[in-house]
Amino acid sequence: MASLKFIKAGMMTSIQDRGRQGLSYYVIPRSGVMDAEAAKIALLILSKKETDPLIECTALAPQIEFLSDTQIVLTGADFSWQLNNNKIERYQIINIKSGDILKGHFAKAGLRGYIAI
């Protein structure tokens, strides 16, 4: 399990999953990710289940310090992501080392992006 610390939260950064389906009869809203396709792709690239949680970023990306080695995938909106101040690409597995810092900026294209860990 990866350990991480949020240095800056970003705008409306949250942990999401696919939500709760079929419970509106009980007045439980669906909730979940806003861009289901981008979230699904991030999880599938990491060989995770489509129902696993991930980080949803809206408009302004967070800044995160990783406290353990792990792998991540970034999908969705283009936040001009950087790892240790080096540009990184979305839609691929990124190997993270303890102490690495991930940061993004305001979204250039799209509104919501995802970080699968």
JSON list of C-alpha atoms in Angstrom, two decimals:
[
{"chain": "A", "resi": 1, "resn": "MET", "atom": "CA", "xyz": [0.00, 0.00, 0.00]},
{"chain": "A", "resi": 2, "resn": "ALA", "atom": "CA", "xyz": [1.39, 3.39, -1.01]},
{"chain": "A", "resi": 3, "resn": "SER", "atom": "CA", "xyz": [1.92, 6.18, 1.50]},
{"chain": "A", "resi": 4, "resn": "LEU", "atom": "CA", "xyz": [1.61, 9.77, 0.41]},
{"chain": "A", "resi": 5, "resn": "LYS", "atom": "CA", "xyz": [1.28, 13.30, 1.73]},
{"chain": "A", "resi": 6, "resn": "PHE", "atom": "CA", "xyz": [-0.67, 16.11, 0.10]},
{"chain": "A", "resi": 7, "resn": "ILE", "atom": "CA", "xyz": [1.50, 19.23, 0.05]},
{"chain": "A", "resi": 8, "resn": "LYS", "atom": "CA", "xyz": [-1.21, 21.22, -1.75]},
{"chain": "A", "resi": 9, "resn": "ALA", "atom": "CA", "xyz": [-4.72, 19.88, -2.12]},
{"chain": "A", "resi": 10, "resn": "GLY", "atom": "CA", "xyz": [-5.59, 21.35, -5.51]},
{"chain": "A", "resi": 11, "resn": "MET", "atom": "CA", "xyz": [-9.16, 22.38, -6.24]},
{"chain": "A", "resi": 12, "resn": "MET", "atom": "CA", "xyz": [-11.84, 19.88, -5.21]},
{"chain": "A", "resi": 13, "resn": "THR", "atom": "CA", "xyz": [-9.40, 16.95, -5.10]},
{"chain": "A", "resi": 14, "resn": "SER", "atom": "CA", "xyz": [-11.14, 13.88, -3.75]},
{"chain": "A", "resi": 15, "resn": "ILE", "atom": "CA", "xyz": [-10.99, 10.11, -3.55]},
{"chain": "A", "resi": 16, "resn": "GLN", "atom": "CA", "xyz": [-13.67, 8.54, -5.73]},
{"chain": "A", "resi": 17, "resn": "ASP", "atom": "CA", "xyz": [-14.84, 5.20, -7.01]},
{"chain": "A", "resi": 18, "resn": "ARG", "atom": "CA", "xyz": [-17.64, 4.19, -9.41]},
{"chain": "A", "resi": 19, "resn": "GLY", "atom": "CA", "xyz": [-20.28, 5.23, -6.90]},
{"chain": "A", "resi": 20, "resn": "ARG", "atom": "CA", "xyz": [-23.37, 3.46, -5.60]},
{"chain": "A", "resi": 21, "resn": "GLN", "atom": "CA", "xyz": [-25.71, 2.18, -8.24]},
{"chain": "A", "resi": 22, "resn": "GLY", "atom": "CA", "xyz": [-29.25, 0.98, -7.81]},
{"chain": "A", "resi": 23, "resn": "LEU", "atom": "CA", "xyz": [-29.79, 2.59, -4.40]},
{"chain": "A", "resi": 24, "resn": "SER", "atom": "CA", "xyz": [-31.79, 5.69, -5.37]},
{"chain": "A", "resi": 25, "resn": "TYR", "atom": "CA", "xyz": [-34.90, 3.98, -3.94]},
{"chain": "A", "resi": 26, "resn": "TYR", "atom": "CA", "xyz": [-33.20, 4.42, -0.55]},
{"chain": "A", "resi": 27, "resn": "VAL", "atom": "CA", "xyz": [-32.32, 8.06, -1.36]},
{"chain": "A", "resi": 28, "resn": "ILE", "atom": "CA", "xyz": [-28.63, 7.21, -1.72]},
{"chain": "A", "resi": 29, "resn": "PRO", "atom": "CA", "xyz": [-27.18, 9.18, -4.64]},
{"chain": "A", "resi": 30, "resn": "ARG", "atom": "CA", "xyz": [-24.97, 7.52, -7.23]},
{"chain": "A", "resi": 31, "resn": "SER", "atom": "CA", "xyz": [-21.95, 9.79, -6.53]},
{"chain": "A", "resi": 32, "resn": "GLY", "atom": "CA", "xyz": [-18.58, 8.52, -7.81]},
{"chain": "A", "resi": 33, "resn": "VAL", "atom": "CA", "xyz": [-16.23, 9.71, -10.53]},
{"chain": "A", "resi": 34, "resn": "MET", "atom": "CA", "xyz": [-17.36, 12.41, -12.94]},
{"chain": "A", "resi": 35, "resn": "ASP", "atom": "CA", "xyz": [-15.39, 11.08, -15.96]},
{"chain": "A", "resi": 36, "resn": "ALA", "atom": "CA", "xyz": [-16.01, 7.35, -15.79]},
{"chain": "A", "resi": 37, "resn": "GLU", "atom": "CA", "xyz": [-14.04, 6.57, -18.94]},
{"chain": "A", "resi": 38, "resn": "ALA", "atom": "CA", "xyz": [-10.83, 8.34, -17.84]},
{"chain": "A", "resi": 39, "resn": "ALA", "atom": "CA", "xyz": [-11.06, 6.74, -14.39]},
{"chain": "A", "resi": 40, "resn": "LYS", "atom": "CA", "xyz": [-11.62, 3.29, -15.86]},
{"chain": "A", "resi": 41, "resn": "ILE", "atom": "CA", "xyz": [-8.62, 3.63, -18.20]},
{"chain": "A", "resi": 42, "resn": "ALA", "atom": "CA", "xyz": [-6.32, 4.67, -15.32]},
{"chain": "A", "resi": 43, "resn": "LEU", "atom": "CA", "xyz": [-7.31, 1.63, -13.29]},
{"chain": "A", "resi": 44, "resn": "LEU", "atom": "CA", "xyz": [-7.11, -0.78, -16.20]},
{"chain": "A", "resi": 45, "resn": "ILE", "atom": "CA", "xyz": [-3.58, 0.35, -17.13]},
{"chain": "A", "resi": 46, "resn": "LEU", "atom": "CA", "xyz": [-2.50, -0.56, -13.58]},
{"chain": "A", "resi": 47, "resn": "SER", "atom": "CA", "xyz": [-4.42, -3.88, -13.76]},
{"chain": "A", "resi": 48, "resn": "LYS", "atom": "CA", "xyz": [-6.77, -2.74, -10.99]},
{"chain": "A", "resi": 49, "resn": "LYS", "atom": "CA", "xyz": [-10.48, -3.46, -10.71]},
{"chain": "A", "resi": 50, "resn": "GLU", "atom": "CA", "xyz": [-12.85, -0.88, -12.21]},
{"chain": "A", "resi": 51, "resn": "THR", "atom": "CA", "xyz": [-14.41, -0.53, -8.76]},
{"chain": "A", "resi": 52, "resn": "ASP", "atom": "CA", "xyz": [-11.16, 0.47, -7.00]},
{"chain": "A", "resi": 53, "resn": "PRO", "atom": "CA", "xyz": [-10.83, 4.04, -5.70]},
{"chain": "A", "resi": 54, "resn": "LEU", "atom": "CA", "xyz": [-8.54, 6.66, -7.21]},
{"chain": "A", "resi": 55, "resn": "ILE", "atom": "CA", "xyz": [-7.83, 10.36, -6.84]},
{"chain": "A", "resi": 56, "resn": "GLU", "atom": "CA", "xyz": [-10.03, 12.75, -8.84]},
{"chain": "A", "resi": 57, "resn": "CYS", "atom": "CA", "xyz": [-8.58, 16.21, -9.58]},
{"chain": "A", "resi": 58, "resn": "THR", "atom": "CA", "xyz": [-10.77, 19.10, -10.71]},
{"chain": "A", "resi": 59, "resn": "ALA", "atom": "CA", "xyz": [-9.48, 22.24, -12.50]},
{"chain": "A", "resi": 60, "resn": "LEU", "atom": "CA", "xyz": [-6.29, 22.60, -10.39]},
{"chain": "A", "resi": 61, "resn": "ALA", "atom": "CA", "xyz": [-4.07, 19.61, -9.66]},
{"chain": "A", "resi": 62, "resn": "PRO", "atom": "CA", "xyz": [-2.68, 18.76, -6.23]},
{"chain": "A", "resi": 63, "resn": "GLN", "atom": "CA", "xyz": [0.96, 18.51, -5.20]},
{"chain": "A", "resi": 64, "resn": "ILE", "atom": "CA", "xyz": [1.76, 15.15, -3.63]},
{"chain": "A", "resi": 65, "resn": "GLU", "atom": "CA", "xyz": [4.86, 13.76, -1.95]},
{"chain": "A", "resi": 66, "resn": "PHE", "atom": "CA", "xyz": [5.12, 9.98, -2.10]},
{"chain": "A", "resi": 67, "resn": "LEU", "atom": "CA", "xyz": [6.44, 8.37, 1.08]},
{"chain": "A", "resi": 68, "resn": "SER", "atom": "CA", "xyz": [6.93, 4.92, -0.45]},
{"chain": "A", "resi": 69, "resn": "ASP", "atom": "CA", "xyz": [7.77, 3.34, -3.80]},
{"chain": "A", "resi": 70, "resn": "THR", "atom": "CA", "xyz": [4.74, 2.69, -5.97]},
{"chain": "A", "resi": 71, "resn": "GLN", "atom": "CA", "xyz": [3.34, 3.03, -9.49]},
{"chain": "A", "resi": 72, "resn": "ILE", "atom": "CA", "xyz": [0.82, 5.56, -10.74]},
{"chain": "A", "resi": 73, "resn": "VAL", "atom": "CA", "xyz": [-1.14, 6.34, -13.89]},
{"chain": "A", "resi": 74, "resn": "LEU", "atom": "CA", "xyz": [-2.46, 9.80, -14.81]},
{"chain": "A", "resi": 75, "resn": "THR", "atom": "CA", "xyz": [-5.47, 10.15, -17.12]},
{"chain": "A", "resi": 76, "resn": "GLY", "atom": "CA", "xyz": [-8.11, 12.67, -18.05]},
{"chain": "A", "resi": 77, "resn": "ALA", "atom": "CA", "xyz": [-7.49, 16.43, -18.14]},
{"chain": "A", "resi": 78, "resn": "ASP", "atom": "CA", "xyz": [-4.04, 17.73, -19.08]},
{"chain": "A", "resi": 79, "resn": "PHE", "atom": "CA", "xyz": [-2.63, 19.29, -15.90]},
{"chain": "A", "resi": 80, "resn": "SER", "atom": "CA", "xyz": [0.94, 19.60, -17.29]},
{"chain": "A", "resi": 81, "resn": "TRP", "atom": "CA", "xyz": [2.04, 17.01, -14.75]},
{"chain": "A", "resi": 82, "resn": "GLN", "atom": "CA", "xyz": [5.59, 17.01, -13.41]},
{"chain": "A", "resi": 83, "resn": "LEU", "atom": "CA", "xyz": [7.49, 14.50, -11.29]},
{"chain": "A", "resi": 84, "resn": "ASN", "atom": "CA", "xyz": [10.40, 16.12, -9.43]},
{"chain": "A", "resi": 85, "resn": "ASN", "atom": "CA", "xyz": [10.03, 19.12, -11.80]},
{"chain": "A", "resi": 86, "resn": "ASN", "atom": "CA", "xyz": [10.38, 16.91, -14.91]},
{"chain": "A", "resi": 87, "resn": "LYS", "atom": "CA", "xyz": [7.48, 16.70, -17.37]},
{"chain": "A", "resi": 88, "resn": "ILE", "atom": "CA", "xyz": [5.68, 13.36, -17.42]},
{"chain": "A", "resi": 89, "resn": "GLU", "atom": "CA", "xyz": [3.06, 11.94, -19.74]},
{"chain": "A", "resi": 90, "resn": "ARG", "atom": "CA", "xyz": [-0.41, 10.67, -19.06]},
{"chain": "A", "resi": 91, "resn": "TYR", "atom": "CA", "xyz": [-1.84, 7.23, -19.94]},
{"chain": "A", "resi": 92, "resn": "GLN", "atom": "CA", "xyz": [1.23, 5.19, -18.98]},
{"chain": "A", "resi": 93, "resn": "ILE", "atom": "CA", "xyz": [2.65, 3.57, -15.86]},
{"chain": "A", "resi": 94, "resn": "ILE", "atom": "CA", "xyz": [4.99, 5.85, -13.93]},
{"chain": "A", "resi": 95, "resn": "ASN", "atom": "CA", "xyz": [7.36, 4.33, -11.40]},
{"chain": "A", "resi": 96, "resn": "ILE", "atom": "CA", "xyz": [7.48, 6.39, -8.20]},
{"chain": "A", "resi": 97, "resn": "LYS", "atom": "CA", "xyz": [10.27, 6.35, -5.62]},
{"chain": "A", "resi": 98, "resn": "SER", "atom": "CA", "xyz": [9.90, 7.38, -1.99]},
{"chain": "A", "resi": 99, "resn": "GLY", "atom": "CA", "xyz": [10.46, 11.14, -1.76]},
{"chain": "A", "resi": 100, "resn": "ASP", "atom": "CA", "xyz": [9.22, 11.88, -5.31]},
{"chain": "A", "resi": 101, "resn": "ILE", "atom": "CA", "xyz": [6.96, 14.91, -5.69]},
{"chain": "A", "resi": 102, "resn": "LEU", "atom": "CA", "xyz": [4.12, 14.95, -8.20]},
{"chain": "A", "resi": 103, "resn": "LYS", "atom": "CA", "xyz": [2.60, 18.28, -9.12]},
{"chain": "A", "resi": 104, "resn": "GLY", "atom": "CA", "xyz": [0.31, 19.66, -11.74]},
{"chain": "A", "resi": 105, "resn": "HIS", "atom": "CA", "xyz": [-1.10, 23.03, -12.71]},
{"chain": "A", "resi": 106, "resn": "PHE", "atom": "CA", "xyz": [-4.44, 24.36, -13.94]},
{"chain": "A", "resi": 107, "resn": "ALA", "atom": "CA", "xyz": [-6.04, 22.06, -16.50]},
{"chain": "A", "resi": 108, "resn": "LYS", "atom": "CA", "xyz": [-5.13, 23.01, -20.07]},
{"chain": "A", "resi": 109, "resn": "ALA", "atom": "CA", "xyz": [-7.60, 20.68, -21.73]},
{"chain": "A", "resi": 110, "resn": "GLY", "atom": "CA", "xyz": [-10.51, 19.06, -19.92]},
{"chain": "A", "resi": 111, "resn": "LEU", "atom": "CA", "xyz": [-11.60, 19.64, -16.34]},
{"chain": "A", "resi": 112, "resn": "ARG", "atom": "CA", "xyz": [-11.11, 16.40, -14.41]},
{"chain": "A", "resi": 113, "resn": "GLY", "atom": "CA", "xyz": [-8.10, 14.13, -14.20]},
{"chain": "A", "resi": 114, "resn": "TYR", "atom": "CA", "xyz": [-7.32, 10.96, -12.30]},
{"chain": "A", "resi": 115, "resn": "ILE", "atom": "CA", "xyz": [-4.41, 9.52, -10.38]},
{"chain": "A", "resi": 116, "resn": "ALA", "atom": "CA", "xyz": [-4.55, 5.76, -9.98]},
{"chain": "A", "resi": 117, "resn": "ILE", "atom": "CA", "xyz": [-2.06, 4.32, -7.49]}
]
